[in-house]
Tab-separated table of C-alpha atoms in Angstrom:
chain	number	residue	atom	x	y	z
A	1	UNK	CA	10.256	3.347	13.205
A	2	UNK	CA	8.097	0.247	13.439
A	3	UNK	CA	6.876	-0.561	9.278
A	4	UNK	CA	4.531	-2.841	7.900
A	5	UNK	CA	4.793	-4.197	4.714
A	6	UNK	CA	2.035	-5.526	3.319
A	7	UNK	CA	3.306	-7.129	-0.349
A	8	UNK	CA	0.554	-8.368	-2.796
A	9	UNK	CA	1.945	-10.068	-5.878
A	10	UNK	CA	2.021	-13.564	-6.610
A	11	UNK	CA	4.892	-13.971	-9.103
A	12	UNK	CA	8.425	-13.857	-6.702
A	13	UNK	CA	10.454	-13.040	-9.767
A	14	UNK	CA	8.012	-9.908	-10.332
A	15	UNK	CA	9.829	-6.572	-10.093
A	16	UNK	CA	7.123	-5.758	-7.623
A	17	UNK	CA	8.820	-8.513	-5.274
A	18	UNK	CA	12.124	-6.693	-6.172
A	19	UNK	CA	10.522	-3.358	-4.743
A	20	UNK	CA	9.520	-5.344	-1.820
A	21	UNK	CA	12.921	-6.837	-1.538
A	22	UNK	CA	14.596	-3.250	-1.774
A	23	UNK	CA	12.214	-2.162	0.956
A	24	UNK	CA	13.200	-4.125	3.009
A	25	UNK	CA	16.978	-4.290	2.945
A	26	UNK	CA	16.591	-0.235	3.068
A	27	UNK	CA	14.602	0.052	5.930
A	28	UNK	CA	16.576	-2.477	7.486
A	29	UNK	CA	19.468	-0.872	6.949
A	30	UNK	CA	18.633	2.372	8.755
A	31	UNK	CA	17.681	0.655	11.814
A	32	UNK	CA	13.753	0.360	10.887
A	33	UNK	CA	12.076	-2.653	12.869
A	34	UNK	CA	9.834	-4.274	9.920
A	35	UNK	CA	6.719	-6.592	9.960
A	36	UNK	CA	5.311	-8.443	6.601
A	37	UNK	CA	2.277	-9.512	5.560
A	38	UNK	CA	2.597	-11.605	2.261
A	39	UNK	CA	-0.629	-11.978	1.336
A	40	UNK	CA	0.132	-14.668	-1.085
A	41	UNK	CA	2.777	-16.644	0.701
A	42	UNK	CA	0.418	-16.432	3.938
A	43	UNK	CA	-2.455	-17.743	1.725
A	44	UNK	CA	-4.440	-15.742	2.977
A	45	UNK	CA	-8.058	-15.502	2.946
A	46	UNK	CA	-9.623	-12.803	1.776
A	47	UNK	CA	-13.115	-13.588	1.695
A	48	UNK	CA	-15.425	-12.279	4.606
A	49	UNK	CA	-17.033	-14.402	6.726
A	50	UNK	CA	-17.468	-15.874	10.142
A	51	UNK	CA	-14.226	-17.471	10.451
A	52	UNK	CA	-12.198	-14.139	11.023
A	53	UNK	CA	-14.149	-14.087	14.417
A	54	UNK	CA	-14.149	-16.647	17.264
A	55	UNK	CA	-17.309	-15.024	19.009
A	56	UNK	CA	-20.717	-14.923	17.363
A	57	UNK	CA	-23.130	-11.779	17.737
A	58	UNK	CA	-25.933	-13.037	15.984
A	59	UNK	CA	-26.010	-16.732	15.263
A	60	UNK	CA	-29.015	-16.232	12.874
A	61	UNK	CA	-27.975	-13.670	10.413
A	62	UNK	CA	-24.271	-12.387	9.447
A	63	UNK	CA	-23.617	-8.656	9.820
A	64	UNK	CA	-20.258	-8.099	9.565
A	65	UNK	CA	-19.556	-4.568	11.439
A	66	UNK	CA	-21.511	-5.917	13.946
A	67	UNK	CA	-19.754	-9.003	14.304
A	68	UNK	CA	-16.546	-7.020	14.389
A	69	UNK	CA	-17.200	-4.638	17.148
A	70	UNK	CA	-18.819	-7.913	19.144
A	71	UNK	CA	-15.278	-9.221	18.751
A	72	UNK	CA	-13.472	-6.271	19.587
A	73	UNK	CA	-14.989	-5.793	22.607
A	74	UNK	CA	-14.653	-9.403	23.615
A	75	UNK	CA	-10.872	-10.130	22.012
A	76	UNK	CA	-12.786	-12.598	19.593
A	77	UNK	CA	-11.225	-12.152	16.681
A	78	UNK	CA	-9.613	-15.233	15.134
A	79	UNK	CA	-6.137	-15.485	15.578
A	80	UNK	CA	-5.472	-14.790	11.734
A	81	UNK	CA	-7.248	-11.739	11.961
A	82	UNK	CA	-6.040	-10.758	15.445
A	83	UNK	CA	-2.618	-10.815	13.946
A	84	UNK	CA	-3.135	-8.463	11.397
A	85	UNK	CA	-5.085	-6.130	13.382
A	86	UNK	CA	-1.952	-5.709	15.783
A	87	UNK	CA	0.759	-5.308	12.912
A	88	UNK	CA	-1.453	-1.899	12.184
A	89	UNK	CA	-1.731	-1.361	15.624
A	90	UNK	CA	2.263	-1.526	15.998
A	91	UNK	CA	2.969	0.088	13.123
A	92	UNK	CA	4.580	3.611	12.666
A	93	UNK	CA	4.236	3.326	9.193
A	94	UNK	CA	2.718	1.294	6.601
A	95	UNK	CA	4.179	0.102	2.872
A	96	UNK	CA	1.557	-1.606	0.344
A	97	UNK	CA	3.618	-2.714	-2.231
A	98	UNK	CA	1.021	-3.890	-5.307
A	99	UNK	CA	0.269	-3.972	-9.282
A	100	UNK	CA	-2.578	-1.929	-10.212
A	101	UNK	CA	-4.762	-4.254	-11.597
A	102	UNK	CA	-8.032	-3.155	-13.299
A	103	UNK	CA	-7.011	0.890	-11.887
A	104	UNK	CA	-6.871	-0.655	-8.336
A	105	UNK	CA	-5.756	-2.758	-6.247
A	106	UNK	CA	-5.555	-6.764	-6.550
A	107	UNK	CA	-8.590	-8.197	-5.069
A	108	UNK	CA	-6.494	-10.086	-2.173
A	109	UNK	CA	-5.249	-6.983	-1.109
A	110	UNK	CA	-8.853	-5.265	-0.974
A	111	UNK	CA	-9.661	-8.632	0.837
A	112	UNK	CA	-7.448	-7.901	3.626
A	113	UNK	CA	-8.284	-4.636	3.490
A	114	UNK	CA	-12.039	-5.777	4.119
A	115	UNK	CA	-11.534	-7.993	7.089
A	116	UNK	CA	-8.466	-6.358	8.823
A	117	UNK	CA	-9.770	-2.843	8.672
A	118	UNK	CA	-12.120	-4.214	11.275
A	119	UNK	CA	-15.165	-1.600	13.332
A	120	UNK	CA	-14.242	-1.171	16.695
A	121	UNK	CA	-10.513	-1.485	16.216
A	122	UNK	CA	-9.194	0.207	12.952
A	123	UNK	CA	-12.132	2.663	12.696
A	124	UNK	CA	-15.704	2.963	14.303
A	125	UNK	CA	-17.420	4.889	17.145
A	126	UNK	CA	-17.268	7.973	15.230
A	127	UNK	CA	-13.288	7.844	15.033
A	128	UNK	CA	-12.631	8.783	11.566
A	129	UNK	CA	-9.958	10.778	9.137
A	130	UNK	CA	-8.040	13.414	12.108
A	131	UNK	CA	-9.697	11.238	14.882
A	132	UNK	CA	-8.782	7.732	13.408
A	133	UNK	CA	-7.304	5.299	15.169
A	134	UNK	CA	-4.774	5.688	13.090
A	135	UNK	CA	-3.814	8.781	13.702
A	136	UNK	CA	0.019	9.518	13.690
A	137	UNK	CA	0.954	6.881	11.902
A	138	UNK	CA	2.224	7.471	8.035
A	139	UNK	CA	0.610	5.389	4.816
A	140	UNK	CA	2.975	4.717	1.565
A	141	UNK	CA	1.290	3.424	-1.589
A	142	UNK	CA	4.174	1.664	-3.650
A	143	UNK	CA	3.022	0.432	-6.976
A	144	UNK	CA	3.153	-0.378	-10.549
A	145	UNK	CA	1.359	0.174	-13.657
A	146	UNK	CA	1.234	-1.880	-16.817
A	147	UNK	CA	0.853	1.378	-19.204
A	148	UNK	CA	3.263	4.299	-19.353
A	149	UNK	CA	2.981	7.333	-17.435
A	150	UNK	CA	1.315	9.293	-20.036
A	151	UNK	CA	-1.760	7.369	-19.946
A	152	UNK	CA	-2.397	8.019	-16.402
A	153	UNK	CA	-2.339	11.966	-16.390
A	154	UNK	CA	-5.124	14.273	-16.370
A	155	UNK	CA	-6.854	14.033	-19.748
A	156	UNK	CA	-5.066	10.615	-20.336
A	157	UNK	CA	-6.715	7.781	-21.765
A	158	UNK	CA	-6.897	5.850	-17.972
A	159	UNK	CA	-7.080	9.427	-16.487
A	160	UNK	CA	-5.250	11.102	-13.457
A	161	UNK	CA	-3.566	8.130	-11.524
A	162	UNK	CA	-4.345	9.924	-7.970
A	163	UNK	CA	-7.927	9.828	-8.557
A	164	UNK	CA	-7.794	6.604	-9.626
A	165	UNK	CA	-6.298	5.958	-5.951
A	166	UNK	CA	-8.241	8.013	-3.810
A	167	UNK	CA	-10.571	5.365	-2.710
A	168	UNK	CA	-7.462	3.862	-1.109
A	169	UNK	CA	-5.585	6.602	-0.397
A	170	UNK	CA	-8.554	8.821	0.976
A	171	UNK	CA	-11.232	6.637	1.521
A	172	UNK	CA	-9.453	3.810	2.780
A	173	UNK	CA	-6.376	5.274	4.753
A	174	UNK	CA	-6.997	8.580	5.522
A	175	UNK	CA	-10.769	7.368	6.379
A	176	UNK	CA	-8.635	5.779	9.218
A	177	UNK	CA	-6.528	8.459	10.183
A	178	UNK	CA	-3.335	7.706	8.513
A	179	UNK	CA	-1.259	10.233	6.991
A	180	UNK	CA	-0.500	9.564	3.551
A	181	UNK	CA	3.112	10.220	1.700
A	182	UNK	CA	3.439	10.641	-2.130
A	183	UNK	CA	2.908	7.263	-3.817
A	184	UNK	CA	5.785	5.562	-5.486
A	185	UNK	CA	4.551	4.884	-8.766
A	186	UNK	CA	6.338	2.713	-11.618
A	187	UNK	CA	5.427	3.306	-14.759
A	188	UNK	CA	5.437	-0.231	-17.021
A	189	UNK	CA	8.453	-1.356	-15.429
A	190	UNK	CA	8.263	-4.679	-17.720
A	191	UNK	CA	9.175	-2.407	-20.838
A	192	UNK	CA	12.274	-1.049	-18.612
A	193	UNK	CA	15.833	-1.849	-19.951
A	194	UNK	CA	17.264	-3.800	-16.533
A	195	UNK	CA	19.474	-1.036	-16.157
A	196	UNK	CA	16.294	1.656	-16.129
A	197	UNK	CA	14.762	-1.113	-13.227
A	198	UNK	CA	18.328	-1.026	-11.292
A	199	UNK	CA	18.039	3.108	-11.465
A	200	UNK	CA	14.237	2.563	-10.277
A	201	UNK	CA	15.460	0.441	-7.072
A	202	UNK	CA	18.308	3.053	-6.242
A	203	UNK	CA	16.305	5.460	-6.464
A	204	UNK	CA	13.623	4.224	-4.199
A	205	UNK	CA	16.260	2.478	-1.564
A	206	UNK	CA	17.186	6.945	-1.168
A	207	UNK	CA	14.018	7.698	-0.482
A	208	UNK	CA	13.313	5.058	2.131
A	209	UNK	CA	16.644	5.841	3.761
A	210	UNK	CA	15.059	9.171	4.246
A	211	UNK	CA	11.768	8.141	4.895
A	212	UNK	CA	11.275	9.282	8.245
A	213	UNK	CA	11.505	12.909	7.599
A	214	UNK	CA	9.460	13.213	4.624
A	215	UNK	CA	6.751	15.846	4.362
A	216	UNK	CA	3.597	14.103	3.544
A	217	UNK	CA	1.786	14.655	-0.444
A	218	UNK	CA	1.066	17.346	-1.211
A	219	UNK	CA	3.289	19.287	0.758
A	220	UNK	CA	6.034	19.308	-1.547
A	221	UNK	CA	6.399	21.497	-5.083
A	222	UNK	CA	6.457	19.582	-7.908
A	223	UNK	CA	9.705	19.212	-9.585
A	224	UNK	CA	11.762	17.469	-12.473
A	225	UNK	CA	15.043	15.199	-12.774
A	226	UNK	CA	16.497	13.511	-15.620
A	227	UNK	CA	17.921	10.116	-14.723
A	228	UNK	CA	21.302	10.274	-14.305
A	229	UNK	CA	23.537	8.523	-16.804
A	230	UNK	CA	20.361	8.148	-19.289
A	231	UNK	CA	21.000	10.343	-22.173
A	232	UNK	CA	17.893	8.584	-24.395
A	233	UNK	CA	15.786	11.560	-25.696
A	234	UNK	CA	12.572	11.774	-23.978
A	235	UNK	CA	13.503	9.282	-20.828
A	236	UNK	CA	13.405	10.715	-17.690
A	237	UNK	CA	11.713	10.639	-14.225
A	238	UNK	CA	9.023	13.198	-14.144
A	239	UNK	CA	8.653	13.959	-10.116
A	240	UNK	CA	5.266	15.696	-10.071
A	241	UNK	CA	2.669	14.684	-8.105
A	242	UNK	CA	4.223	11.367	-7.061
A	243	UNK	CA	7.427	9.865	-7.433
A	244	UNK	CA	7.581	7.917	-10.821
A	245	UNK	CA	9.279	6.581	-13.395
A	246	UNK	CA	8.564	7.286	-17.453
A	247	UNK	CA	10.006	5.673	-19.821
A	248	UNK	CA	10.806	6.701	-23.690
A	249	UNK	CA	7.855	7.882	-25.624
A	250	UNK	CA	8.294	5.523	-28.502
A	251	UNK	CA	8.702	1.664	-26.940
């Protein structure tokens, strides 16, 4: 398969960059062509504006969808942009790899999000969720929380972490026709013993080495697993909904 990463964290000793890292060497690994977008190494700028386009519409006032579709039809969008665009275009599937911040994503991330997912090319004409442009190709969420698990389940103090998500995961991706595997979700990895984070990496390095053949969320029963070797009473990776790690109840 053809996989874009796109990795959003600033900090390169971040265990996010070590779940990028993993990605990476695993999908290599297994004969997976990869392309990465890192955001902050790229510097890249999220704010919207007329320099993502090299053609103008409508000198006099600045409508962005329109601007896009101008530039789609007339390969004007700037070479920043343009480069983006096609990594999506290429892709088989995609990998976001990202702290949730604030219950979403980091605000450079929703900045690319904003001028990448560009009208006329990513979505537009009417071409939306089964009719994307997107269609066919696969969507992983790969994240991190600061709190532990039980705060993001239904009734939980930050609530149910998918709804939290569904703008991206619905809204965003699907909106575009992706289909969307079961999030890889960390719980508070920086209260994690390093050998709890070296479990976490092996466990995800697995999955992507099987990646290709996974049925999408929500097609798979939910299920439990202790992790193995981890005998601490009330550790253990709770496989519901998404794949996740807990850690003990008392930190």
């Amino acid at each position: 398969m053809n996989v874009l990463i796109v990795y959003c964290h600033p900090e390169p000793h971040s265990f996010n960059h070590a779940m990028f890292q993993t990605a990476c060497q695993a999908l290599q690994k297994n004969h997976h062509k990869i392309r990465i977008s890192d955001l902050h190494r790229m510097k890249f700028d999220p704010v919207s504006g007329r320099s993502a386009y090299k053609t103008v519409k409508n000198p006099e006032r600045f409508r962005q969808q329109l601007e896009e579709m101008y530039a789609s039809e007339r390969f004007g969008f700037a070479d920043f942009i343009e480069n983006e665009i096609e990594k999506i275009e290429d892709c088989d599937l995609m990998i976001w790899q990202f702290p949730l911040w604030w219950c979403s994503i980091p605000a450079l991330l929703k900045g690319w999000v904003d001028r990448v997912f560009a009208m006329g090319r990513i979505y537009g004409g009417g071409h939306m969720y089964e009719t994307g442009f997107c269609a066919g190709k696969k969507a992983l969420l790969s994240l991190t929380t600061g709190g532990g698990m039980e705060l993001y389940q239904p009734g939980g103090a930050n609530g149910d972490i998918m709804e939290l998500l569904k703008p991206v995961w619905h809204g965003t991706l699907q909106f575009a026709g992706f289909d969307i595997l079961t999030p890889q979700i960390v719980y508070a990895p920086a209260k994690m013993s390093a050998t709890m984070r070296r479990q976490v990496l092996e466990s995800y390095s697995a999955r992507l080495a099987k990646i290709e053949n996974e049925p999408l969320y929500g097609e798979t029963p939910p299920s439990t697993a202790v992790i193995p070797g981890n005998h601490l009473p009330g550790t253990a990776v709770i496989m519901r909904e998404h794949f996740s790690i807990t850690l003990p109840y008392r930190w």
